[in-house]
Amino acid sequence: MSKTPEIGSPAPDFTLDSVHLTDGEAKREPLTLSAQHGRPVVLAFYPGDDTTVCTKQLCSYSSGFEQFTDLDATVWGISPQDLDSHERFARKYTLRMPLLADTDHKVVESYGIGLGSNALRRAVFIIDAEGILRWKHVALVGLTYRGLDTLTKQLELLRG
């Protein structure tokens, strides 16, 4: 297993297919991390769509979405399921952030959070507007997650 990137280092770039619901319409498009330069990005890696803890985590981020946008941050949920699974999950819970499909596990591996056999550690990475990793949390066991308050506090620290 590869190591997670170090704080202060450039975040590994990637492009993944995504689905994002807007007014009930599903938009599918590739998203590239480096194209987000100029604004902070929260990468929320989660093990699976429509599972108990993942649902709580993404619903909490979605319900507090304005707190992220008020800090000019974008939030992406990333897991190994395909876009059809992501779309069902997003529709069921009216999730407001794009869900990205890392079906080949390449991004999970580049961030050092793979557990083999398509499993991953629940993890959150905050990347600043210049593409530098500024904060991370990688769970040993995926039963807990970092909440909205923790993430918005870290984003506020980026603003200085």
Coordinates of N, CA and C in Angstrom, one line a residue:
M1 N 0.8 -1.2 0.0 CA 0.0 0.0 0.0 C 0.9 1.2 0.0
S2 N 0.5 2.2 -0.8 CA 1.3 3.4 -0.9 C 1.0 4.3 0.3
K3 N 1.8 5.3 0.6 CA 1.6 6.2 1.7 C 0.7 7.3 1.3
T4 N 0.0 7.9 2.3 CA -0.8 9.1 2.0 C 0.2 10.3 1.7
P5 N -0.2 11.2 0.9 CA 0.6 12.3 0.6 C 0.9 13.2 1.9
E6 N 2.0 13.8 2.0 CA 2.4 14.6 3.1 C 1.7 16.0 3.1
I7 N 1.4 16.5 4.3 CA 0.9 17.9 4.4 C 1.9 18.8 3.8
G8 N 1.5 19.7 3.0 CA 2.5 20.7 2.4 C 3.0 20.2 1.0
S9 N 2.6 19.0 0.6 CA 3.0 18.6 -0.7 C 1.9 18.7 -1.7
P10 N 2.2 18.8 -3.0 CA 1.1 18.9 -4.0 C 0.2 17.6 -3.9
A11 N -1.1 17.9 -4.0 CA -2.1 16.8 -4.0 C -2.0 16.0 -5.3
P12 N -2.0 14.7 -5.3 CA -2.0 13.9 -6.5 C -3.2 14.3 -7.4
D13 N -2.9 14.7 -8.6 CA -3.9 15.1 -9.6 C -4.6 13.9 -10.1
F14 N -5.8 14.1 -10.5 CA -6.6 13.0 -11.1 C -7.8 13.5 -11.9
T15 N -8.4 12.7 -12.8 CA -9.6 13.0 -13.4 C -10.5 11.7 -13.2
L16 N -11.7 11.9 -12.7 CA -12.7 10.9 -12.6 C -14.0 11.3 -13.1
D17 N -14.8 10.3 -13.6 CA -16.2 10.6 -14.0 C -17.0 10.8 -12.7
S18 N -18.0 11.7 -12.9 CA -18.8 12.1 -11.8 C -20.2 12.2 -12.2
V19 N -21.1 12.2 -11.1 CA -22.5 12.5 -11.3 C -22.9 13.6 -10.3
H20 N -23.6 14.6 -10.7 CA -24.0 15.7 -9.8 C -25.5 16.0 -10.1
L21 N -26.3 16.0 -9.0 CA -27.7 16.3 -9.2 C -27.9 17.8 -9.0
T22 N -28.6 18.4 -10.0 CA -28.9 19.8 -9.9 C -30.4 19.9 -10.3
D23 N -31.2 20.4 -9.4 CA -32.7 20.5 -9.6 C -33.3 19.2 -10.2
G24 N -32.8 18.1 -9.6 CA -33.3 16.8 -10.0 C -32.7 16.2 -11.3
E25 N -31.9 17.0 -12.0 CA -31.3 16.5 -13.2 C -29.9 16.0 -12.9
A26 N -29.6 14.8 -13.4 CA -28.2 14.2 -13.2 C -27.3 14.7 -14.3
K27 N -26.2 15.3 -13.9 CA -25.2 15.7 -14.9 C -24.0 14.8 -14.7
R28 N -23.6 14.2 -15.7 CA -22.4 13.3 -15.7 C -21.3 13.9 -16.5
E29 N -20.1 14.1 -15.9 CA -19.0 14.7 -16.5 C -17.7 14.3 -15.8
P30 N -16.6 14.3 -16.5 CA -15.3 14.1 -15.9 C -14.9 15.3 -15.1
L31 N -14.4 15.1 -13.9 CA -13.9 16.2 -13.1 C -12.4 16.0 -12.8
T32 N -11.6 17.1 -12.9 CA -10.2 17.0 -12.8 C -9.8 17.9 -11.6
L33 N -9.0 17.4 -10.7 CA -8.6 18.1 -9.5 C -7.9 19.4 -9.8
S34 N -6.9 19.3 -10.7 CA -6.1 20.5 -11.0 C -6.9 21.6 -11.7
A35 N -8.1 21.3 -12.3 CA -8.9 22.3 -12.8 C -9.6 23.1 -11.8
Q36 N -9.5 22.7 -10.5 CA -10.2 23.4 -9.4 C -9.2 24.5 -8.8
H37 N -8.0 24.6 -9.3 CA -7.1 25.6 -8.7 C -7.7 26.9 -8.7
G38 N -7.5 27.6 -7.6 CA -8.1 28.9 -7.4 C -9.1 28.8 -6.2
R39 N -9.5 27.6 -5.8 CA -10.4 27.4 -4.7 C -10.1 26.2 -4.0
P40 N -10.3 26.1 -2.7 CA -10.0 24.9 -2.0 C -11.0 23.7 -2.3
V41 N -10.5 22.5 -2.2 CA -11.3 21.3 -2.5 C -11.2 20.4 -1.3
V42 N -12.4 19.9 -0.9 CA -12.5 18.8 0.1 C -12.8 17.5 -0.6
L43 N -11.8 16.5 -0.5 CA -12.0 15.2 -1.0 C -12.5 14.3 0.1
A44 N -13.7 13.8 0.0 CA -14.3 12.9 1.0 C -14.3 11.5 0.4
F45 N -13.3 10.7 0.8 CA -13.3 9.3 0.3 C -14.2 8.5 1.3
Y46 N -15.1 7.7 0.7 CA -16.0 6.9 1.5 C -16.1 5.5 0.9
P47 N -16.3 4.5 1.8 CA -16.3 3.1 1.3 C -17.4 2.7 0.4
G48 N -18.7 3.1 0.7 CA -19.7 2.6 -0.2 C -21.0 3.5 -0.2
D49 N -21.7 3.5 -1.3 CA -23.0 4.2 -1.5 C -24.0 3.5 -0.6
D50 N -24.9 4.3 0.0 CA -26.0 3.8 0.7 C -25.7 2.8 1.9
T51 N -24.6 3.0 2.5 CA -24.2 2.3 3.7 C -24.4 3.2 4.9
T52 N -24.6 2.7 6.1 CA -25.0 3.5 7.2 C -24.1 4.7 7.5
V53 N -22.8 4.5 7.7 CA -21.9 5.6 8.1 C -21.7 6.5 6.9
C54 N -21.5 6.0 5.7 CA -21.3 6.8 4.6 C -22.5 7.7 4.3
T55 N -23.7 7.2 4.5 CA -24.9 8.0 4.3 C -25.0 9.1 5.3
K56 N -24.7 8.8 6.6 CA -24.6 9.9 7.6 C -23.6 10.9 7.2
Q57 N -22.4 10.5 6.8 CA -21.4 11.4 6.5 C -21.8 12.3 5.3
L58 N -22.2 11.8 4.2 CA -22.4 12.6 3.0 C -23.7 13.4 3.2
C59 N -24.7 12.9 3.9 CA -25.9 13.7 4.2 C -25.5 14.9 5.1
S60 N -24.6 14.7 6.1 CA -24.2 15.9 6.9 C -23.5 16.9 6.1
Y61 N -22.6 16.5 5.2 CA -21.9 17.5 4.3 C -22.9 18.2 3.4
S62 N -23.9 17.4 2.9 CA -24.9 18.0 2.0 C -25.8 19.0 2.7
S63 N -26.2 18.6 3.9 CA -27.1 19.5 4.6 C -26.4 20.8 5.0
G64 N -25.1 20.8 5.2 CA -24.3 22.0 5.5 C -23.6 22.5 4.3
F65 N -24.1 22.2 3.1 CA -23.3 22.6 1.9 C -23.0 24.1 1.8
E66 N -23.9 24.9 2.3 CA -23.7 26.4 2.2 C -22.5 26.8 3.0
Q67 N -22.2 26.1 4.1 CA -21.0 26.4 4.9 C -19.7 26.2 4.0
F68 N -19.7 25.2 3.2 CA -18.6 25.0 2.3 C -18.5 26.1 1.2
T69 N -19.7 26.3 0.6 CA -19.7 27.3 -0.5 C -19.4 28.7 0.0
D70 N -19.8 29.0 1.2 CA -19.5 30.3 1.8 C -18.0 30.5 2.0
L71 N -17.3 29.4 2.1 CA -15.8 29.5 2.2 C -15.1 29.2 0.8
D72 N -16.0 29.3 -0.2 CA -15.5 29.2 -1.6 C -14.9 27.8 -1.9
A73 N -15.3 26.8 -1.1 CA -14.8 25.5 -1.2 C -15.7 24.6 -2.0
T74 N -15.2 23.6 -2.7 CA -16.0 22.6 -3.4 C -15.7 21.3 -2.6
V75 N -16.7 20.4 -2.6 CA -16.7 19.1 -2.0 C -17.0 18.0 -3.0
W76 N -16.1 17.0 -3.0 CA -16.4 15.9 -3.8 C -16.4 14.6 -3.0
G77 N -17.4 13.8 -3.2 CA -17.4 12.5 -2.6 C -16.8 11.5 -3.6
I78 N -15.9 10.6 -3.1 CA -15.2 9.6 -4.0 C -15.3 8.2 -3.4
S79 N -15.8 7.3 -4.2 CA -15.8 5.9 -3.8 C -15.7 5.0 -5.0
P80 N -15.5 3.7 -4.8 CA -15.3 2.8 -5.9 C -16.5 2.4 -6.7
Q81 N -17.7 2.8 -6.3 CA -18.9 2.4 -7.0 C -19.0 3.1 -8.3
D82 N -19.8 2.6 -9.3 CA -20.0 3.2 -10.6 C -21.0 4.4 -10.5
L83 N -21.1 5.1 -11.6 CA -22.0 6.3 -11.7 C -23.4 5.9 -11.5
D84 N -23.9 4.8 -11.9 CA -25.3 4.4 -11.7 C -25.6 4.3 -10.2
S85 N -24.7 3.6 -9.5 CA -24.8 3.5 -8.0 C -24.8 4.9 -7.4
H86 N -23.9 5.7 -7.8 CA -23.8 7.1 -7.2 C -25.0 7.9 -7.5
E87 N -25.6 7.7 -8.7 CA -26.8 8.5 -9.0 C -28.0 8.0 -8.1
R88 N -28.1 6.7 -8.0 CA -29.2 6.2 -7.1 C -29.0 6.7 -5.7
F89 N -27.8 6.7 -5.2 CA -27.5 7.2 -3.8 C -27.8 8.7 -3.7
A90 N -27.3 9.5 -4.6 CA -27.5 10.9 -4.6 C -29.0 11.2 -4.7
R91 N -29.8 10.5 -5.5 CA -31.2 10.8 -5.6 C -32.0 10.4 -4.3
K92 N -31.6 9.2 -3.8 CA -32.3 8.8 -2.6 C -32.2 9.7 -1.4
Y93 N -31.0 10.4 -1.3 CA -30.7 11.3 -0.1 C -30.6 12.8 -0.6
T94 N -30.9 13.1 -1.8 CA -30.8 14.5 -2.3 C -29.4 15.1 -2.0
L95 N -28.4 14.3 -2.3 CA -27.0 14.8 -2.1 C -26.6 15.9 -3.0
R96 N -26.0 16.9 -2.5 CA -25.7 18.2 -3.3 C -24.3 18.3 -3.9
M97 N -23.5 17.3 -3.5 CA -22.1 17.4 -4.1 C -21.9 16.4 -5.2
P98 N -20.9 16.6 -6.1 CA -20.6 15.6 -7.1 C -20.1 14.3 -6.4
L99 N -20.5 13.2 -6.9 CA -20.0 11.9 -6.5 C -19.1 11.4 -7.6
L100 N -17.9 11.0 -7.3 CA -16.9 10.6 -8.3 C -16.7 9.1 -8.2
A101 N -16.6 8.4 -9.3 CA -16.4 7.0 -9.4 C -15.0 6.6 -9.6
D102 N -14.3 6.1 -8.6 CA -13.0 5.6 -8.7 C -13.0 4.0 -8.9
T103 N -13.6 3.6 -9.9 CA -13.9 2.1 -10.1 C -12.6 1.3 -10.3
D104 N -11.5 1.9 -10.7 CA -10.3 1.1 -10.9 C -9.3 1.3 -9.7
H105 N -9.8 2.1 -8.7 CA -9.0 2.3 -7.5 C -7.7 3.1 -7.6
K106 N -7.5 3.7 -8.7 CA -6.2 4.4 -9.0 C -6.1 5.6 -8.1
V107 N -7.1 6.4 -7.9 CA -7.1 7.6 -7.0 C -6.9 7.1 -5.6
V108 N -7.7 6.1 -5.2 CA -7.6 5.6 -3.8 C -6.1 5.2 -3.5
E109 N -5.5 4.5 -4.5 CA -4.1 4.1 -4.3 C -3.1 5.3 -4.3
S110 N -3.4 6.3 -5.1 CA -2.5 7.5 -5.2 C -2.6 8.3 -3.9
Y111 N -3.7 8.2 -3.2 CA -3.8 8.8 -1.9 C -3.5 7.9 -0.7
G112 N -3.1 6.7 -1.0 CA -2.6 5.8 0.0 C -3.6 5.3 1.0
I113 N -4.9 5.1 0.6 CA -5.9 4.7 1.5 C -6.6 3.4 1.1
G114 N -6.0 2.7 0.2 CA -6.5 1.4 -0.3 C -6.3 0.3 0.8
L115 N -7.2 -0.6 0.9 CA -7.1 -1.7 1.8 C -7.1 -3.0 1.0
G116 N -7.0 -3.0 -0.3 CA -7.0 -4.2 -1.1 C -8.4 -4.6 -1.4
S117 N -8.6 -5.5 -2.4 CA -9.9 -6.0 -2.8 C -11.0 -5.0 -2.9
N118 N -10.6 -3.8 -3.5 CA -11.6 -2.7 -3.7 C -12.1 -2.0 -2.5
A119 N -11.4 -2.2 -1.3 CA -11.8 -1.6 -0.1 C -10.9 -0.3 0.1
L120 N -11.4 0.6 1.0 CA -10.6 1.8 1.3 C -10.9 2.3 2.7
R121 N -9.9 3.0 3.2 CA -10.1 3.7 4.5 C -10.9 5.0 4.2
R122 N -11.8 5.2 5.1 CA -12.6 6.5 5.1 C -11.6 7.6 5.3
A123 N -11.5 8.6 4.5 CA -10.5 9.6 4.5 C -11.0 11.0 4.0
V124 N -10.5 12.1 4.5 CA -10.8 13.4 4.0 C -9.5 14.1 3.8
F125 N -9.4 14.8 2.7 CA -8.2 15.6 2.4 C -8.7 17.0 2.0
I126 N -8.0 18.0 2.6 CA -8.4 19.4 2.2 C -7.2 19.9 1.4
I127 N -7.5 20.4 0.2 CA -6.4 20.9 -0.7 C -6.7 22.4 -0.9
D128 N -5.6 23.2 -0.8 CA -5.8 24.6 -0.9 C -6.0 25.1 -2.3
A129 N -6.1 26.3 -2.5 CA -6.4 26.9 -3.9 C -5.3 26.7 -4.9
E130 N -4.1 26.4 -4.3 CA -2.9 26.2 -5.2 C -2.6 24.7 -5.4
G131 N -3.5 23.9 -4.9 CA -3.3 22.4 -5.1 C -2.4 21.7 -4.1
I132 N -2.2 22.4 -3.0 CA -1.3 21.8 -1.9 C -2.2 21.2 -0.8
L133 N -1.8 20.0 -0.4 CA -2.5 19.3 0.6 C -2.3 20.0 2.0
R134 N -3.3 20.5 2.6 CA -3.2 21.3 3.9 C -3.7 20.5 5.1
W135 N -4.6 19.5 4.9 CA -5.1 18.8 6.1 C -5.6 17.5 5.6
K136 N -5.5 16.5 6.5 CA -6.0 15.1 6.1 C -6.4 14.4 7.4
H137 N -7.3 13.5 7.2 CA -7.7 12.6 8.3 C -8.0 11.2 7.6
V138 N -7.2 10.2 8.0 CA -7.4 8.9 7.4 C -7.8 8.0 8.6
A139 N -9.0 7.4 8.5 CA -9.5 6.6 9.6 C -8.9 5.2 9.6
L140 N -8.6 4.7 10.8 CA -8.1 3.3 10.9 C -9.3 2.4 10.7
V141 N -10.4 2.7 11.3 CA -11.6 2.0 11.1 C -12.7 2.9 10.6
G142 N -13.4 2.6 9.6 CA -14.3 3.5 8.9 C -15.7 3.7 9.6
L143 N -15.7 3.6 10.9 CA -17.0 3.7 11.6 C -17.3 5.2 12.1
T144 N -16.3 6.1 11.9 CA -16.5 7.5 12.2 C -16.0 8.3 11.1
Y145 N -16.4 9.6 11.1 CA -15.9 10.5 10.1 C -15.8 11.9 10.7
R146 N -15.0 12.7 10.0 CA -14.8 14.1 10.5 C -16.0 14.9 10.0
G147 N -16.6 15.6 11.0 CA -17.9 16.3 10.7 C -17.7 17.7 10.0
L148 N -18.8 18.3 9.7 CA -18.8 19.6 9.1 C -18.0 20.6 9.8
D149 N -18.2 20.7 11.1 CA -17.5 21.7 11.9 C -16.0 21.6 11.8
T150 N -15.5 20.4 11.9 CA -14.0 20.2 11.7 C -13.5 20.6 10.4
L151 N -14.3 20.3 9.3 CA -13.8 20.6 8.0 C -13.9 22.1 7.7
T152 N -15.0 22.8 8.2 CA -15.1 24.2 7.9 C -14.1 25.0 8.7
K153 N -13.7 24.5 9.9 CA -12.7 25.1 10.7 C -11.4 25.1 10.0
Q154 N -11.0 23.9 9.4 CA -9.8 23.8 8.6 C -9.8 24.7 7.4
L155 N -11.0 24.8 6.7 CA -11.1 25.7 5.6 C -10.9 27.1 6.0
E156 N -11.5 27.5 7.1 CA -11.3 28.9 7.6 C -9.8 29.2 7.9
L157 N -9.1 28.2 8.4 CA -7.7 28.4 8.6 C -6.9 28.7 7.3
L158 N -7.4 28.2 6.2 CA -6.7 28.4 4.9 C -6.9 29.9 4.5
R159 N -7.9 30.5 5.0 CA -8.2 31.9 4.6 C -7.3 32.9 5.3
G160 N -6.7 32.4 6.4 CA -5.8 33.2 7.2 C -6.4 34.2 8.1

